[in-house]
C-alpha cells in the first residue's frame, strides 16, 4: 500500500511559547501591583470601609497601582491562556486591547504636544488640589515629599502655594504649629539647615528663603527635567511602543497559524 502525504499546517511552537512566557511575566507583575495596592488599602483601613475612598480630596497613589496592575493582569491572562490553549477569542482580545492602549498613548502624546499650555494649567490645578489634601493620606504625603525632594522644588509654582493647605496657611484661624510654613521636603539639603525646625515664610525675606528652602515650583522644575532628559524619556516611550507592536504582530501571527490549522482539518 502506497503512503500518502498530507500538507498539514502546524501552529508555530516558538511563537506560541514565546507569547506565553512573555505574558506570564506581565501577569505576575500585574498580580504584584494589585497585591501592593490591596495591602496599602488594608493598612489604611479602606477595605473595611469602602466609603473612605471618596473622603480623600487629592490623588491616592494606590489607584495608580490598581489601574496598572489590573491592565497588566487582564492582558497577561488573555495572552497566556490564549497562546497556551490556542484560543482565538483570547488572542484577538489581547491584540485588540493592546492596540487600543497603543492608540490611546499615541493620541495622548499628540494632544499633550498640541495643548501643552492647557496641560500645564491642569498640572498646576492637580498639584494644588493634592497640596490641600497633603495630610489626609500617608501615601499622597510620601509622593509629594519624594517629588519635592527629588526635583528640589516646593509647591506647584512656589512655596506660597502651601497657603492652600489648612495646616500651613497664614490665616488667623490656623492654630497649627506649622502655620505659615512648608513641609520638610521643601528644605534644602544644606547640612547647616536644621530640618527639625519649622520654616516660616512670613519671617524671612524672599532672598533669604533660598538659603533654607527650594523656592522653585515643581511644574517648572518638571519642565526643566523633561528637557534635560528628553532623549531618555523618548527612548522609553518608543521602547514601550515597539514592545506593544511586537506583541500585536506575534498574536496576529499565531492567530493566522491557528486559523490555517483549522482550515486544513
C-alpha positions as CSV (number, residue, x, y, z in Angstrom):
1,X,0.0,0.0,0.0
2,X,1.5,3.3,-1.1
3,X,1.8,6.0,1.6
4,X,0.0,9.3,1.2
5,X,1.5,12.6,2.4
6,X,-0.7,15.4,3.6
7,X,0.2,19.0,3.7
8,X,-0.9,19.7,7.3
9,X,-0.3,23.1,8.8
10,X,1.0,23.3,12.4
11,X,1.0,26.0,15.0
12,X,4.4,27.5,15.5
13,X,5.6,26.3,18.9
14,X,8.3,29.1,19.1
15,X,5.8,31.9,18.7
16,X,3.2,30.1,21.0
17,X,5.6,29.6,23.9
18,X,7.3,32.9,23.4
19,X,3.9,34.7,23.8
20,X,3.1,32.5,26.8
21,X,6.4,33.3,28.5
22,X,6.3,37.0,27.7
23,X,2.8,37.4,29.0
24,X,3.2,35.3,32.2
25,X,5.9,37.8,33.3
26,X,3.4,40.7,32.8
27,X,0.7,38.6,34.5
28,X,2.9,38.1,37.6
29,X,3.8,41.8,37.6
30,X,0.1,42.6,37.5
31,X,-0.5,40.3,40.4
32,X,2.3,42.0,42.3
33,X,0.9,45.5,41.6
34,X,-2.6,44.5,42.7
35,X,-1.2,42.9,45.8
36,X,0.7,46.0,46.8
37,X,-2.4,48.2,46.2
38,X,-4.7,45.9,48.3
39,X,-2.1,45.8,51.0
40,X,-1.8,49.6,51.1
41,X,-5.6,49.9,51.3
42,X,-5.8,47.3,54.1
43,X,-3.2,49.3,56.0
44,X,-5.3,52.4,55.7
45,X,-8.5,50.6,56.6
46,X,-10.1,51.2,53.2
47,X,-11.0,47.6,52.6
48,X,-13.1,47.6,55.8
49,X,-14.7,50.9,54.9
50,X,-15.0,51.3,51.2
51,X,-16.8,54.7,51.5
52,X,-13.5,56.1,52.8
53,X,-12.2,56.1,49.2
54,X,-14.2,59.2,48.5
55,X,-13.0,61.0,51.6
56,X,-9.6,61.9,50.1
57,X,-9.6,65.3,48.4
58,X,-6.5,64.6,46.4
59,X,-5.0,61.8,44.4
60,X,-4.5,58.4,46.1
61,X,-1.3,56.8,44.6
62,X,-2.8,53.4,45.3
63,X,-5.2,54.0,42.3
64,X,-2.1,54.0,40.0
65,X,-1.1,50.6,41.2
66,X,-4.7,49.3,40.9
67,X,-5.1,50.6,37.3
68,X,-1.7,49.5,36.0
69,X,-1.9,46.1,37.9
70,X,-5.4,45.5,36.6
71,X,-4.5,46.2,33.0
72,X,-1.3,44.0,33.2
73,X,-3.3,41.2,34.9
74,X,-6.0,41.1,32.3
75,X,-3.6,41.4,29.3
76,X,-1.2,38.9,30.8
77,X,-4.0,36.4,31.5
78,X,-5.5,36.7,28.0
79,X,-2.1,36.4,26.3
80,X,-1.0,33.4,28.4
81,X,-4.2,31.4,28.2
82,X,-4.8,32.4,24.6
83,X,-1.4,31.2,23.5
84,X,-1.3,28.1,25.6
85,X,-4.8,26.9,24.7
86,X,-4.7,28.3,21.2
87,X,-7.8,30.3,22.0
88,X,-8.6,32.6,19.1
89,X,-11.0,34.8,21.2
90,X,-8.5,35.5,23.9
91,X,-5.7,36.2,21.4
92,X,-8.0,38.6,19.5
93,X,-8.9,40.3,22.8
94,X,-5.2,40.6,23.7
95,X,-4.2,42.1,20.3
96,X,-7.2,44.4,20.1
97,X,-6.8,45.6,23.7
98,X,-3.1,46.2,23.2
99,X,-3.8,48.1,20.0
100,X,-6.4,50.3,21.8
101,X,-3.8,51.1,24.5
102,X,-1.2,51.9,21.9
103,X,-3.7,54.2,20.1
104,X,-4.6,56.0,23.4
105,X,-0.9,56.5,24.2
106,X,-0.3,57.9,20.7
107,X,-3.3,60.2,21.0
108,X,-2.3,61.4,24.5
109,X,1.2,62.2,23.2
110,X,-0.1,64.3,20.3
111,X,-2.7,66.1,22.4
112,X,0.0,66.8,25.1
113,X,2.2,68.5,22.5
114,X,-0.7,70.5,20.9
115,X,-2.3,71.6,24.2
116,X,0.8,71.9,26.3
117,X,-0.3,75.2,27.9
118,X,-3.6,73.6,28.9
119,X,-1.7,70.6,30.3
120,X,0.4,72.9,32.3
121,X,-2.6,74.6,33.8
122,X,-4.2,71.2,34.6
123,X,-0.9,70.1,36.2
124,X,-0.9,73.2,38.4
125,X,-4.5,72.5,39.4
126,X,-3.7,68.8,40.1
127,X,-0.7,69.7,42.3
128,X,-2.6,72.4,44.3
129,X,-5.5,70.1,44.8
130,X,-3.1,67.5,46.3
131,X,-1.4,70.2,48.4
132,X,-4.8,70.8,50.1
133,X,-5.1,67.0,50.9
134,X,-1.4,66.7,51.9
135,X,-2.1,65.5,55.5
136,X,-5.2,63.4,54.6
137,X,-3.4,60.4,53.1
138,X,0.1,59.0,54.0
139,X,0.7,57.7,50.5
140,X,-0.1,61.0,48.9
141,X,2.1,62.8,51.5
142,X,5.0,60.4,50.7
143,X,4.6,61.0,47.0
144,X,4.6,64.8,47.3
145,X,7.6,64.7,49.6
146,X,9.5,62.5,47.2
147,X,8.6,64.8,44.3
148,X,9.7,68.0,46.1
149,X,12.9,66.4,47.4
150,X,13.9,64.8,44.0
151,X,13.2,67.8,41.9
152,X,14.3,70.3,44.6
153,X,11.0,72.2,44.3
154,X,8.3,73.5,46.6
155,X,4.6,73.8,45.7
156,X,3.3,74.0,42.1
157,X,4.9,77.3,41.2
158,X,6.5,78.3,44.5
159,X,6.4,77.9,48.3
160,X,3.4,80.3,48.6
161,X,1.2,77.5,47.2
162,X,1.3,75.8,50.6
163,X,-1.0,78.5,51.9
164,X,-3.7,76.4,50.3
165,X,-3.2,73.8,53.0
166,X,-5.1,74.2,56.3
167,X,-2.1,73.3,58.3
168,X,0.4,75.6,56.6
169,X,-1.7,78.7,55.7
170,X,-1.2,82.0,57.4
171,X,-4.8,82.7,58.4
172,X,-5.6,84.0,61.9
173,X,-7.8,80.9,62.5
174,X,-4.9,78.5,61.9
175,X,-3.7,77.2,65.2
176,X,-1.2,74.7,63.8
177,X,2.4,74.8,64.8
178,X,3.2,74.6,61.1
179,X,1.4,77.9,60.4
180,X,3.0,79.9,57.5
181,X,5.4,77.1,57.0
182,X,6.2,74.4,54.4
183,X,6.9,70.7,54.6
184,X,10.4,69.4,55.4
185,X,10.7,68.1,51.9
186,X,10.9,71.8,50.7
187,X,14.1,72.3,52.8
188,X,17.5,72.4,51.1
189,X,20.0,69.7,51.6
190,X,22.4,72.1,53.2
191,X,23.6,70.3,56.4
192,X,23.7,73.7,58.1
193,X,19.9,73.9,57.8
194,X,18.0,72.1,60.5
195,X,15.1,70.1,59.1
196,X,13.7,69.7,62.6
197,X,12.9,73.4,62.8
198,X,9.7,74.9,61.4
199,X,10.5,77.2,58.5
200,X,8.0,80.1,58.3
201,X,7.6,82.1,55.1
202,X,6.5,85.3,56.8
203,X,9.6,85.7,59.0
204,X,12.1,85.5,56.1
205,X,12.7,87.8,53.2
206,X,12.4,86.4,49.7
207,X,16.2,86.5,49.1
208,X,16.8,84.7,52.4
209,X,14.4,81.9,51.6
210,X,16.8,80.3,49.1
211,X,19.1,79.5,52.0
212,X,16.6,77.4,53.8
213,X,14.1,76.1,51.2
214,X,13.7,75.4,47.5
215,X,12.0,78.4,46.0
216,X,11.3,77.0,42.5
217,X,7.9,75.3,41.8
218,X,7.5,71.7,40.8
219,X,5.9,72.5,37.5
220,X,8.8,74.5,36.1
221,X,11.3,72.0,37.6
222,X,9.5,69.1,35.9
223,X,9.6,71.0,32.6
224,X,13.4,71.5,33.1
225,X,13.9,67.9,34.0
226,X,11.9,66.8,30.9
227,X,14.0,69.0,28.6
228,X,17.3,67.7,30.1
229,X,16.2,64.0,29.8
230,X,14.1,64.3,26.6
231,X,16.2,61.6,24.9
232,X,15.8,59.1,27.7
233,X,12.1,59.7,28.1
234,X,11.5,59.5,24.3
235,X,13.6,56.3,24.2
236,X,11.4,54.7,27.0
237,X,8.2,55.6,25.2
238,X,9.5,54.3,21.9
239,X,10.6,51.1,23.5
240,X,7.2,50.6,25.1
241,X,5.5,51.3,21.8
242,X,7.8,48.8,19.9
243,X,7.0,46.1,22.6
244,X,3.3,46.7,22.1
245,X,3.6,46.5,18.3
246,X,5.8,43.4,18.6
247,X,3.2,41.7,20.9
248,X,0.4,42.6,18.5
249,X,2.3,41.1,15.5
250,X,3.1,37.9,17.4
251,X,-0.5,37.5,18.4
252,X,-1.7,38.0,14.9
253,X,0.9,35.6,13.5
254,X,-0.2,32.9,16.0
255,X,-3.9,33.6,15.1
256,X,-3.1,33.1,11.4
257,X,-1.4,29.7,12.2
258,X,-4.4,28.6,14.3
259,X,-6.8,29.5,11.5
260,X,-4.7,27.7,8.9
261,X,-4.6,24.5,11.0
262,X,-8.4,24.6,11.5
263,X,-8.9,25.1,7.7
264,X,-6.7,22.1,7.0
265,X,-8.8,19.8,9.1
